[in-house]
Amino acid sequence: QVQLVESGGGLVQPGGSLRLSCTASGIMFSIYTMGWYRQAPGKQREWVAIISSGSPTNYADSVKGRFTISRDNAKNTVYLQMNSLKAEDTAVYYCNARLRFDIWGQGTQVTVSS
């Protein structure tokens, strides 16, 4: 069964950090481009970061310098380290696996609030 399962979301104060994890099953993980997207209330889903099978990365301007995406192919897992979090980072974060088509996780809530 093809599945992406995210974890690591929660409530954090502005300036704090969180690390999201996404573990894949049922796919040849190492050949997929993996990404993180987010959707805030009332807004469209937006791209946050991607990491290709060869590990080059790319980031949305809004998170560049604060977020880091990485992958561990041995664990079929992609991570998103989020530092210096801001209130505007509050959203449901979704993991994505892309090859010929998209696979999505169920999402994990990140809330940045004092």
PDB file of N, CA and C in Angstrom:
ATOM      1  N   GLN A   1       0.843  -1.185   0.000  1.00  0.00           N
ATOM      2  CA  GLN A   1       0.000   0.000   0.000  1.00  0.00           C
ATOM      3  C   GLN A   1       0.884   1.243   0.000  1.00  0.00           C
ATOM      4  N   VAL A   2       0.600   2.151  -0.941  1.00  0.00           N
ATOM      5  CA  VAL A   2       1.360   3.390  -1.030  1.00  0.00           C
ATOM      6  C   VAL A   2       0.858   4.364   0.038  1.00  0.00           C
ATOM      7  N   GLN A   3       1.770   4.880   0.834  1.00  0.00           N
ATOM      8  CA  GLN A   3       1.361   5.732   1.939  1.00  0.00           C
ATOM      9  C   GLN A   3       2.483   6.671   2.346  1.00  0.00           C
ATOM     10  N   LEU A   4       2.112   7.909   2.677  1.00  0.00           N
ATOM     11  CA  LEU A   4       3.008   8.880   3.280  1.00  0.00           C
ATOM     12  C   LEU A   4       2.415   9.269   4.626  1.00  0.00           C
ATOM     13  N   VAL A   5       3.211   9.177   5.679  1.00  0.00           N
ATOM     14  CA  VAL A   5       2.718   9.501   7.015  1.00  0.00           C
ATOM     15  C   VAL A   5       3.598  10.583   7.620  1.00  0.00           C
ATOM     16  N   GLU A   6       2.977  11.751   7.873  1.00  0.00           N
ATOM     17  CA  GLU A   6       3.697  12.860   8.485  1.00  0.00           C
ATOM     18  C   GLU A   6       3.576  12.815  10.000  1.00  0.00           C
ATOM     19  N   SER A   7       4.563  13.402  10.660  1.00  0.00           N
ATOM     20  CA  SER A   7       4.532  13.558  12.108  1.00  0.00           C
ATOM     21  C   SER A   7       5.397  14.744  12.488  1.00  0.00           C
ATOM     22  N   GLY A   8       5.253  15.178  13.735  1.00  0.00           N
ATOM     23  CA  GLY A   8       6.124  16.226  14.256  1.00  0.00           C
ATOM     24  C   GLY A   8       5.500  17.598  14.374  1.00  0.00           C
ATOM     25  N   GLY A   9       4.270  17.741  13.922  1.00  0.00           N
ATOM     26  CA  GLY A   9       3.616  19.034  14.060  1.00  0.00           C
ATOM     27  C   GLY A   9       3.246  19.322  15.504  1.00  0.00           C
ATOM     28  N   GLY A  10       2.785  20.549  15.732  1.00  0.00           N
ATOM     29  CA  GLY A  10       2.377  20.921  17.078  1.00  0.00           C
ATOM     30  C   GLY A  10       2.307  22.416  17.243  1.00  0.00           C
ATOM     31  N   LEU A  11       2.242  22.830  18.492  1.00  0.00           N
ATOM     32  CA  LEU A  11       2.171  24.240  18.857  1.00  0.00           C
ATOM     33  C   LEU A  11       3.547  24.707  19.315  1.00  0.00           C
ATOM     34  N   VAL A  12       4.003  25.818  18.769  1.00  0.00           N
ATOM     35  CA  VAL A  12       5.310  26.339  19.126  1.00  0.00           C
ATOM     36  C   VAL A  12       5.230  27.863  19.184  1.00  0.00           C
ATOM     37  N   GLN A  13       6.039  28.466  20.036  1.00  0.00           N
ATOM     38  CA  GLN A  13       6.056  29.923  20.147  1.00  0.00           C
ATOM     39  C   GLN A  13       6.846  30.547  18.996  1.00  0.00           C
ATOM     40  N   PRO A  14       6.540  31.774  18.649  1.00  0.00           N
ATOM     41  CA  PRO A  14       7.335  32.460  17.621  1.00  0.00           C
ATOM     42  C   PRO A  14       8.821  32.434  17.979  1.00  0.00           C
ATOM     43  N   GLY A  15       9.635  32.168  16.963  1.00  0.00           N
ATOM     44  CA  GLY A  15      11.071  32.036  17.178  1.00  0.00           C
ATOM     45  C   GLY A  15      11.514  30.624  17.506  1.00  0.00           C
ATOM     46  N   GLY A  16      10.567  29.742  17.736  1.00  0.00           N
ATOM     47  CA  GLY A  16      10.889  28.365  18.081  1.00  0.00           C
ATOM     48  C   GLY A  16      11.161  27.496  16.868  1.00  0.00           C
ATOM     49  N   SER A  17      11.358  26.196  17.137  1.00  0.00           N
ATOM     50  CA  SER A  17      11.703  25.236  16.092  1.00  0.00           C
ATOM     51  C   SER A  17      10.832  23.994  16.183  1.00  0.00           C
ATOM     52  N   LEU A  18      10.652  23.365  15.041  1.00  0.00           N
ATOM     53  CA  LEU A  18       9.999  22.067  14.954  1.00  0.00           C
ATOM     54  C   LEU A  18      10.666  21.273  13.838  1.00  0.00           C
ATOM     55  N   ARG A  19      10.624  19.962  13.946  1.00  0.00           N
ATOM     56  CA  ARG A  19      11.079  19.103  12.855  1.00  0.00           C
ATOM     57  C   ARG A  19       9.956  18.179  12.448  1.00  0.00           C
ATOM     58  N   LEU A  20       9.563  18.287  11.203  1.00  0.00           N
ATOM     59  CA  LEU A  20       8.558  17.402  10.649  1.00  0.00           C
ATOM     60  C   LEU A  20       9.234  16.205   9.988  1.00  0.00           C
ATOM     61  N   SER A  21       8.567  15.070  10.074  1.00  0.00           N
ATOM     62  CA  SER A  21       9.032  13.855   9.414  1.00  0.00           C
ATOM     63  C   SER A  21       7.928  13.302   8.528  1.00  0.00           C
ATOM     64  N   CYS A  22       8.333  12.656   7.461  1.00  0.00           N
ATOM     65  CA  CYS A  22       7.384  11.998   6.570  1.00  0.00           C
ATOM     66  C   CYS A  22       7.999  10.672   6.139  1.00  0.00           C
ATOM     67  N   THR A  23       7.346   9.586   6.517  1.00  0.00           N
ATOM     68  CA  THR A  23       7.845   8.259   6.182  1.00  0.00           C
ATOM     69  C   THR A  23       6.975   7.642   5.101  1.00  0.00           C
ATOM     70  N   ALA A  24       7.628   7.151   4.064  1.00  0.00           N
ATOM     71  CA  ALA A  24       6.928   6.580   2.918  1.00  0.00           C
ATOM     72  C   ALA A  24       6.949   5.064   2.971  1.00  0.00           C
ATOM     73  N   SER A  25       5.891   4.475   2.439  1.00  0.00           N
ATOM     74  CA  SER A  25       5.841   3.023   2.278  1.00  0.00           C
ATOM     75  C   SER A  25       5.188   2.715   0.941  1.00  0.00           C
ATOM     76  N   GLY A  26       5.579   1.580   0.368  1.00  0.00           N
ATOM     77  CA  GLY A  26       4.965   1.145  -0.878  1.00  0.00           C
ATOM     78  C   GLY A  26       5.533   1.772  -2.133  1.00  0.00           C
ATOM     79  N   ILE A  27       6.590   2.559  -2.002  1.00  0.00           N
ATOM     80  CA  ILE A  27       7.229   3.173  -3.168  1.00  0.00           C
ATOM     81  C   ILE A  27       8.744   2.981  -3.089  1.00  0.00           C
ATOM     82  N   MET A  28       9.397   3.115  -4.263  1.00  0.00           N
ATOM     83  CA  MET A  28      10.855   3.099  -4.283  1.00  0.00           C
ATOM     84  C   MET A  28      11.326   4.507  -3.939  1.00  0.00           C
ATOM     85  N   PHE A  29      11.389   4.767  -2.660  1.00  0.00           N
ATOM     86  CA  PHE A  29      11.548   6.114  -2.117  1.00  0.00           C
ATOM     87  C   PHE A  29      12.706   6.872  -2.756  1.00  0.00           C
ATOM     88  N   SER A  30      13.818   6.209  -2.947  1.00  0.00           N
ATOM     89  CA  SER A  30      15.044   6.909  -3.341  1.00  0.00           C
ATOM     90  C   SER A  30      14.943   7.596  -4.701  1.00  0.00           C
ATOM     91  N   ILE A  31      14.031   7.173  -5.561  1.00  0.00           N
ATOM     92  CA  ILE A  31      13.962   7.770  -6.887  1.00  0.00           C
ATOM     93  C   ILE A  31      12.925   8.891  -6.973  1.00  0.00           C
ATOM     94  N   TYR A  32      12.187   9.112  -5.901  1.00  0.00           N
ATOM     95  CA  TYR A  32      11.153  10.135  -5.900  1.00  0.00           C
ATOM     96  C   TYR A  32      11.713  11.496  -5.492  1.00  0.00           C
ATOM     97  N   THR A  33      11.201  12.548  -6.111  1.00  0.00           N
ATOM     98  CA  THR A  33      11.387  13.889  -5.589  1.00  0.00           C
ATOM     99  C   THR A  33      10.395  14.076  -4.454  1.00  0.00           C
ATOM    100  N   MET A  34      10.897  14.492  -3.307  1.00  0.00           N
ATOM    101  CA  MET A  34      10.065  14.668  -2.127  1.00  0.00           C
ATOM    102  C   MET A  34       9.911  16.154  -1.833  1.00  0.00           C
ATOM    103  N   GLY A  35       8.737  16.511  -1.360  1.00  0.00           N
ATOM    104  CA  GLY A  35       8.493  17.915  -1.081  1.00  0.00           C
ATOM    105  C   GLY A  35       7.596  18.119   0.122  1.00  0.00           C
ATOM    106  N   TRP A  36       7.631  19.329   0.615  1.00  0.00           N
ATOM    107  CA  TRP A  36       6.720  19.769   1.666  1.00  0.00           C
ATOM    108  C   TRP A  36       5.914  20.946   1.122  1.00  0.00           C
ATOM    109  N   TYR A  37       4.625  20.901   1.384  1.00  0.00           N
ATOM    110  CA  TYR A  37       3.697  21.967   1.025  1.00  0.00           C
ATOM    111  C   TYR A  37       2.938  22.351   2.286  1.00  0.00           C
ATOM    112  N   ARG A  38       2.283  23.489   2.244  1.00  0.00           N
ATOM    113  CA  ARG A  38       1.473  23.899   3.394  1.00  0.00           C
ATOM    114  C   ARG A  38       0.226  24.628   2.923  1.00  0.00           C
ATOM    115  N   GLN A  39      -0.781  24.573   3.766  1.00  0.00           N
ATOM    116  CA  GLN A  39      -2.034  25.262   3.478  1.00  0.00           C
ATOM    117  C   GLN A  39      -2.549  25.918   4.738  1.00  0.00           C
ATOM    118  N   ALA A  40      -2.608  27.239   4.709  1.00  0.00           N
ATOM    119  CA  ALA A  40      -3.134  28.006   5.823  1.00  0.00           C
ATOM    120  C   ALA A  40      -4.643  28.173   5.644  1.00  0.00           C
ATOM    121  N   PRO A  41      -5.358  28.440   6.728  1.00  0.00           N
ATOM    122  CA  PRO A  41      -6.811  28.604   6.626  1.00  0.00           C
ATOM    123  C   PRO A  41      -7.191  29.686   5.622  1.00  0.00           C
ATOM    124  N   GLY A  42      -8.096  29.349   4.706  1.00  0.00           N
ATOM    125  CA  GLY A  42      -8.562  30.311   3.726  1.00  0.00           C
ATOM    126  C   GLY A  42      -7.615  30.583   2.581  1.00  0.00           C
ATOM    127  N   LYS A  43      -6.502  29.838   2.522  1.00  0.00           N
ATOM    128  CA  LYS A  43      -5.517  30.069   1.462  1.00  0.00           C
ATOM    129  C   LYS A  43      -5.299  28.798   0.658  1.00  0.00           C
ATOM    130  N   GLN A  44      -4.707  28.963  -0.530  1.00  0.00           N
ATOM    131  CA  GLN A  44      -4.387  27.810  -1.347  1.00  0.00           C
ATOM    132  C   GLN A  44      -3.144  27.106  -0.824  1.00  0.00           C
ATOM    133  N   ARG A  45      -3.027  25.840  -1.150  1.00  0.00           N
ATOM    134  CA  ARG A  45      -1.833  25.099  -0.781  1.00  0.00           C
ATOM    135  C   ARG A  45      -0.640  25.683  -1.529  1.00  0.00           C
ATOM    136  N   GLU A  46       0.490  25.837  -0.826  1.00  0.00           N
ATOM    137  CA  GLU A  46       1.682  26.405  -1.431  1.00  0.00           C
ATOM    138  C   GLU A  46       2.884  25.519  -1.174  1.00  0.00           C
ATOM    139  N   TRP A  47       3.793  25.598  -2.131  1.00  0.00           N
ATOM    140  CA  TRP A  47       5.019  24.822  -2.054  1.00  0.00           C
ATOM    141  C   TRP A  47       5.962  25.446  -1.032  1.00  0.00           C
ATOM    142  N   VAL A  48       6.646  24.622  -0.249  1.00  0.00           N
ATOM    143  CA  VAL A  48       7.579  25.091   0.767  1.00  0.00           C
ATOM    144  C   VAL A  48       9.020  24.722   0.406  1.00  0.00           C
ATOM    145  N   ALA A  49       9.251  23.431   0.132  1.00  0.00           N
ATOM    146  CA  ALA A  49      10.615  22.965  -0.143  1.00  0.00           C
ATOM    147  C   ALA A  49      10.556  21.637  -0.872  1.00  0.00           C
ATOM    148  N   ILE A  50      11.580  21.397  -1.692  1.00  0.00           N
ATOM    149  CA  ILE A  50      11.686  20.095  -2.353  1.00  0.00           C
ATOM    150  C   ILE A  50      13.115  19.592  -2.282  1.00  0.00           C
ATOM    151  N   ILE A  51      13.258  18.279  -2.377  1.00  0.00           N
ATOM    152  CA  ILE A  51      14.566  17.635  -2.442  1.00  0.00           C
ATOM    153  C   ILE A  51      14.456  16.520  -3.471  1.00  0.00           C
ATOM    154  N   SER A  52      15.331  16.569  -4.446  1.00  0.00           N
ATOM    155  CA  SER A  52      15.265  15.593  -5.520  1.00  0.00           C
ATOM    156  C   SER A  52      15.934  14.289  -5.109  1.00  0.00           C
ATOM    157  N   SER A  53      15.843  13.314  -6.003  1.00  0.00           N
ATOM    158  CA  SER A  53      16.442  12.015  -5.704  1.00  0.00           C
ATOM    159  C   SER A  53      17.952  12.122  -5.540  1.00  0.00           C
ATOM    160  N   GLY A  54      18.560  13.104  -6.222  1.00  0.00           N
ATOM    161  CA  GLY A  54      19.994  13.309  -6.096  1.00  0.00           C
ATOM    162  C   GLY A  54      20.369  14.256  -4.981  1.00  0.00           C
ATOM    163  N   SER A  55      19.341  14.687  -4.221  1.00  0.00           N
ATOM    164  CA  SER A  55      19.456  15.547  -3.046  1.00  0.00           C
ATOM    165  C   SER A  55      19.655  17.038  -3.259  1.00  0.00           C
ATOM    166  N   PRO A  56      19.677  17.573  -4.476  1.00  0.00           N
ATOM    167  CA  PRO A  56      19.583  19.028  -4.584  1.00  0.00           C
ATOM    168  C   PRO A  56      18.259  19.517  -3.982  1.00  0.00           C
ATOM    169  N   THR A  57      18.314  20.698  -3.376  1.00  0.00           N
ATOM    170  CA  THR A  57      17.146  21.232  -2.685  1.00  0.00           C
ATOM    171  C   THR A  57      16.761  22.587  -3.254  1.00  0.00           C
ATOM    172  N   ASN A  58      15.515  22.950  -2.990  1.00  0.00           N
ATOM    173  CA  ASN A  58      15.045  24.264  -3.372  1.00  0.00           C
ATOM    174  C   ASN A  58      13.981  24.690  -2.375  1.00  0.00           C
ATOM    175  N   TYR A  59      13.893  26.001  -2.130  1.00  0.00           N
ATOM    176  CA  TYR A  59      13.004  26.517  -1.093  1.00  0.00           C
ATOM    177  C   TYR A  59      12.197  27.703  -1.602  1.00  0.00           C
ATOM    178  N   ALA A  60      10.999  27.826  -1.061  1.00  0.00           N
ATOM    179  CA  ALA A  60      10.232  29.038  -1.296  1.00  0.00           C
ATOM    180  C   ALA A  60      10.938  30.210  -0.619  1.00  0.00           C
ATOM    181  N   ASP A  61      10.820  31.383  -1.204  1.00  0.00           N
ATOM    182  CA  ASP A  61      11.504  32.554  -0.649  1.00  0.00           C
ATOM    183  C   ASP A  61      11.087  32.818   0.796  1.00  0.00           C
ATOM    184  N   SER A  62       9.845  32.510   1.132  1.00  0.00           N
ATOM    185  CA  SER A  62       9.322  32.820   2.460  1.00  0.00           C
ATOM    186  C   SER A  62       9.977  31.994   3.565  1.00  0.00           C
ATOM    187  N   VAL A  63      10.617  30.887   3.213  1.00  0.00           N
ATOM    188  CA  VAL A  63      11.227  30.029   4.238  1.00  0.00           C
ATOM    189  C   VAL A  63      12.727  29.885   4.065  1.00  0.00           C
ATOM    190  N   LYS A  64      13.273  30.455   3.005  1.00  0.00           N
ATOM    191  CA  LYS A  64      14.705  30.299   2.726  1.00  0.00           C
ATOM    192  C   LYS A  64      15.524  30.850   3.883  1.00  0.00           C
ATOM    193  N   GLY A  65      16.504  30.075   4.323  1.00  0.00           N
ATOM    194  CA  GLY A  65      17.354  30.477   5.439  1.00  0.00           C
ATOM    195  C   GLY A  65      16.819  30.075   6.792  1.00  0.00           C
ATOM    196  N   ARG A  66      15.554  29.656   6.852  1.00  0.00           N
ATOM    197  CA  ARG A  66      14.953  29.237   8.126  1.00  0.00           C
ATOM    198  C   ARG A  66      14.608  27.749   8.138  1.00  0.00           C
ATOM    199  N   PHE A  67      14.218  27.215   7.007  1.00  0.00           N
ATOM    200  CA  PHE A  67      13.816  25.813   6.906  1.00  0.00           C
ATOM    201  C   PHE A  67      14.879  25.022   6.151  1.00  0.00           C
ATOM    202  N   THR A  68      15.026  23.750   6.524  1.00  0.00           N
ATOM    203  CA  THR A  68      15.949  22.856   5.836  1.00  0.00           C
ATOM    204  C   THR A  68      15.260  21.528   5.560  1.00  0.00           C
ATOM    205  N   ILE A  69      15.268  21.113   4.305  1.00  0.00           N
ATOM    206  CA  ILE A  69      14.716  19.813   3.933  1.00  0.00           C
ATOM    207  C   ILE A  69      15.863  18.828   3.763  1.00  0.00           C
ATOM    208  N   SER A  70      15.651  17.596   4.213  1.00  0.00           N
ATOM    209  CA  SER A  70      16.655  16.559   4.063  1.00  0.00           C
ATOM    210  C   SER A  70      15.951  15.218   3.917  1.00  0.00           C
ATOM    211  N   ARG A  71      16.700  14.222   3.501  1.00  0.00           N
ATOM    212  CA  ARG A  71      16.110  12.893   3.324  1.00  0.00           C
ATOM    213  C   ARG A  71      17.082  11.825   3.781  1.00  0.00           C
ATOM    214  N   ASP A  72      16.515  10.711   4.258  1.00  0.00           N
ATOM    215  CA  ASP A  72      17.281   9.532   4.625  1.00  0.00           C
ATOM    216  C   ASP A  72      16.682   8.375   3.842  1.00  0.00           C
ATOM    217  N   ASN A  73      17.334   8.024   2.741  1.00  0.00           N
ATOM    218  CA  ASN A  73      16.772   6.995   1.873  1.00  0.00           C
ATOM    219  C   ASN A  73      16.738   5.627   2.552  1.00  0.00           C
ATOM    220  N   ALA A  74      17.641   5.393   3.485  1.00  0.00           N
ATOM    221  CA  ALA A  74      17.652   4.114   4.194  1.00  0.00           C
ATOM    222  C   ALA A  74      16.418   3.966   5.083  1.00  0.00           C
ATOM    223  N   LYS A  75      15.859   5.096   5.511  1.00  0.00           N
ATOM    224  CA  LYS A  75      14.680   5.080   6.378  1.00  0.00           C
ATOM    225  C   LYS A  75      13.404   5.474   5.636  1.00  0.00           C
ATOM    226  N   ASN A  76      13.516   5.693   4.319  1.00  0.00           N
ATOM    227  CA  ASN A  76      12.346   6.119   3.531  1.00  0.00           C
ATOM    228  C   ASN A  76      11.675   7.349   4.137  1.00  0.00           C
ATOM    229  N   THR A  77      12.480   8.270   4.615  1.00  0.00           N
ATOM    230  CA  THR A  77      11.949   9.413   5.363  1.00  0.00           C
ATOM    231  C   THR A  77      12.527  10.721   4.844  1.00  0.00           C
ATOM    232  N   VAL A  78      11.652  11.713   4.768  1.00  0.00           N
ATOM    233  CA  VAL A  78      12.066  13.078   4.459  1.00  0.00           C
ATOM    234  C   VAL A  78      11.726  13.954   5.661  1.00  0.00           C
ATOM    235  N   TYR A  79      12.579  14.931   5.920  1.00  0.00           N
ATOM    236  CA  TYR A  79      12.439  15.793   7.089  1.00  0.00           C
ATOM    237  C   TYR A  79      12.305  17.249   6.656  1.00  0.00           C
ATOM    238  N   LEU A  80      11.688  18.028   7.521  1.00  0.00           N
ATOM    239  CA  LEU A  80      11.678  19.480   7.357  1.00  0.00           C
ATOM    240  C   LEU A  80      12.007  20.092   8.706  1.00  0.00           C
ATOM    241  N   GLN A  81      13.217  20.604   8.830  1.00  0.00           N
ATOM    242  CA  GLN A  81      13.628  21.319  10.033  1.00  0.00           C
ATOM    243  C   GLN A  81      13.209  22.768   9.884  1.00  0.00           C
ATOM    244  N   MET A  82      12.398  23.236  10.819  1.00  0.00           N
ATOM    245  CA  MET A  82      11.861  24.586  10.754  1.00  0.00           C
ATOM    246  C   MET A  82      12.367  25.382  11.953  1.00  0.00           C
ATOM    247  N   ASN A  83      13.139  26.412  11.686  1.00  0.00           N
ATOM    248  CA  ASN A  83      13.682  27.281  12.724  1.00  0.00           C
ATOM    249  C   ASN A  83      13.134  28.695  12.576  1.00  0.00           C
ATOM    250  N   SER A  84      13.280  29.466  13.630  1.00  0.00           N
ATOM    251  CA  SER A  84      12.827  30.866  13.611  1.00  0.00           C
ATOM    252  C   SER A  84      11.396  30.976  13.105  1.00  0.00           C
ATOM    253  N   LEU A  85      10.544  30.165  13.659  1.00  0.00           N
ATOM    254  CA  LEU A  85       9.166  30.097  13.175  1.00  0.00           C
ATOM    255  C   LEU A  85       8.426  31.398  13.451  1.00  0.00           C
ATOM    256  N   LYS A  86       7.539  31.726  12.511  1.00  0.00           N
ATOM    257  CA  LYS A  86       6.731  32.934  12.592  1.00  0.00           C
ATOM    258  C   LYS A  86       5.247  32.552  12.595  1.00  0.00           C
ATOM    259  N   ALA A  87       4.426  33.483  13.031  1.00  0.00           N
ATOM    260  CA  ALA A  87       2.988  33.230  13.053  1.00  0.00           C
ATOM    261  C   ALA A  87       2.474  32.868  11.655  1.00  0.00           C
ATOM    262  N   GLU A  88       3.052  33.476  10.648  1.00  0.00           N
ATOM    263  CA  GLU A  88       2.591  33.212   9.278  1.00  0.00           C
ATOM    264  C   GLU A  88       3.002  31.840   8.756  1.00  0.00           C
ATOM    265  N   ASP A  89       3.792  31.101   9.530  1.00  0.00           N
ATOM    266  CA  ASP A  89       4.107  29.717   9.162  1.00  0.00           C
ATOM    267  C   ASP A  89       3.003  28.754   9.604  1.00  0.00           C
ATOM    268  N   THR A  90       2.039  29.253  10.354  1.00  0.00           N
ATOM    269  CA  THR A  90       0.932  28.418  10.811  1.00  0.00           C
ATOM    270  C   THR A  90       0.156  27.859   9.624  1.00  0.00           C
ATOM    271  N   ALA A  91       0.034  26.540   9.566  1.00  0.00           N
ATOM    272  CA  ALA A  91      -0.627  25.880   8.434  1.00  0.00           C
ATOM    273  C   ALA A  91      -0.661  24.380   8.687  1.00  0.00           C
ATOM    274  N   VAL A  92      -1.399  23.685   7.850  1.00  0.00           N
ATOM    275  CA  VAL A  92      -1.268  22.239   7.771  1.00  0.00           C
ATOM    276  C   VAL A  92      -0.171  21.948   6.758  1.00  0.00           C
ATOM    277  N   TYR A  93       0.803  21.164   7.172  1.00  0.00           N
ATOM    278  CA  TYR A  93       1.940  20.841   6.318  1.00  0.00           C
ATOM    279  C   TYR A  93       1.745  19.439   5.727  1.00  0.00           C
ATOM    280  N   TYR A  94       1.925  19.356   4.414  1.00  0.00           N
ATOM    281  CA  TYR A  94       1.720  18.111   3.688  1.00  0.00           C
ATOM    282  C   TYR A  94       3.020  17.635   3.044  1.00  0.00           C
ATOM    283  N   CYS A  95       3.230  16.357   3.135  1.00  0.00           N
ATOM    284  CA  CYS A  95       4.347  15.714   2.463  1.00  0.00           C
ATOM    285  C   CYS A  95       3.894  15.287   1.062  1.00  0.00           C
ATOM    286  N   ASN A  96       4.790  15.404   0.092  1.00  0.00           N
ATOM    287  CA  ASN A  96       4.483  15.039  -1.291  1.00  0.00           C
ATOM    288  C   ASN A  96       5.605  14.199  -1.861  1.00  0.00           C
ATOM    289  N   ALA A  97       5.227  13.173  -2.597  1.00  0.00           N
ATOM    290  CA  ALA A  97       6.180  12.354  -3.348  1.00  0.00           C
ATOM    291  C   ALA A  97       5.798  12.450  -4.817  1.00  0.00           C
ATOM    292  N   ARG A  98       6.772  12.764  -5.650  1.00  0.00           N
ATOM    293  CA  ARG A  98       6.484  12.993  -7.066  1.00  0.00           C
ATOM    294  C   ARG A  98       7.441  12.211  -7.958  1.00  0.00           C
ATOM    295  N   LEU A  99       6.831  11.461  -8.896  1.00  0.00           N
ATOM    296  CA  LEU A  99       7.599  10.828  -9.949  1.00  0.00           C
ATOM    297  C   LEU A  99       6.819  11.055 -11.243  1.00  0.00           C
ATOM    298  N   ARG A 100       5.957  10.138 -11.601  1.00  0.00           N
ATOM    299  CA  ARG A 100       5.068  10.372 -12.736  1.00  0.00           C
ATOM    300  C   ARG A 100       3.750  10.986 -12.282  1.00  0.00           C
ATOM    301  N   PHE A 101       3.455  10.845 -11.012  1.00  0.00           N
ATOM    302  CA  PHE A 101       2.245  11.418 -10.437  1.00  0.00           C
ATOM    303  C   PHE A 101       2.535  11.789  -8.986  1.00  0.00           C
ATOM    304  N   ASP A 102       1.598  12.491  -8.377  1.00  0.00           N
ATOM    305  CA  ASP A 102       1.772  12.958  -7.007  1.00  0.00           C
ATOM    306  C   ASP A 102       1.131  12.012  -5.998  1.00  0.00           C
ATOM    307  N   ILE A 103       1.835  11.831  -4.881  1.00  0.00           N
ATOM    308  CA  ILE A 103       1.311  11.128  -3.721  1.00  0.00           C
ATOM    309  C   ILE A 103       1.354  12.103  -2.562  1.00  0.00           C
ATOM    310  N   TRP A 104       0.275  12.160  -1.790  1.00  0.00           N
ATOM    311  CA  TRP A 104       0.179  13.119  -0.684  1.00  0.00           C
ATOM    312  C   TRP A 104      -0.036  12.407   0.640  1.00  0.00           C
ATOM    313  N   GLY A 105       0.534  12.988   1.696  1.00  0.00           N
ATOM    314  CA  GLY A 105       0.229  12.547   3.032  1.00  0.00           C
ATOM    315  C   GLY A 105      -1.045  13.203   3.536  1.00  0.00           C
ATOM    316  N   GLN A 106      -1.388  12.878   4.775  1.00  0.00           N
ATOM    317  CA  GLN A 106      -2.643  13.376   5.337  1.00  0.00           C
ATOM    318  C   GLN A 106      -2.494  14.756   5.968  1.00  0.00           C
ATOM    319  N   GLY A 107      -1.277  15.185   6.178  1.00  0.00           N
ATOM    320  CA  GLY A 107      -1.018  16.512   6.730  1.00  0.00           C
ATOM    321  C   GLY A 107      -0.801  16.488   8.229  1.00  0.00           C
ATOM    322  N   THR A 108      -0.032  17.465   8.700  1.00  0.00           N
ATOM    323  CA  THR A 108       0.193  17.644  10.130  1.00  0.00           C
ATOM    324  C   THR A 108       0.106  19.142  10.440  1.00  0.00           C
ATOM    325  N   GLN A 109      -0.576  19.463  11.524  1.00  0.00           N
ATOM    326  CA  GLN A 109      -0.829  20.863  11.871  1.00  0.00           C
ATOM    327  C   GLN A 109       0.379  21.473  12.560  1.00  0.00           C
ATOM    328  N   VAL A 110       0.783  22.639  12.096  1.00  0.00           N
ATOM    329  CA  VAL A 110       1.801  23.443  12.759  1.00  0.00           C
ATOM    330  C   VAL A 110       1.162  24.779  13.136  1.00  0.00           C
ATOM    331  N   THR A 111       1.208  25.094  14.409  1.00  0.00           N
ATOM    332  CA  THR A 111       0.651  26.352  14.901  1.00  0.00           C
ATOM    333  C   THR A 111       1.737  27.127  15.621  1.00  0.00           C
ATOM    334  N   VAL A 112       1.972  28.348  15.156  1.00  0.00           N
ATOM    335  CA  VAL A 112       2.976  29.215  15.771  1.00  0.00           C
ATOM    336  C   VAL A 112       2.238  30.357  16.459  1.00  0.00           C
ATOM    337  N   SER A 113       2.285  30.331  17.773  1.00  0.00           N
ATOM    338  CA  SER A 113       1.511  31.310  18.536  1.00  0.00           C
ATOM    339  C   SER A 113       2.084  31.441  19.935  1.00  0.00           C
ATOM    340  N   SER A 114       1.984  32.645  20.479  1.00  0.00           N
ATOM    341  CA  SER A 114       2.409  32.851  21.857  1.00  0.00           C
ATOM    342  C   SER A 114       1.231  32.684  22.811  1.00  0.00           C
TER     343      SER A 114
END
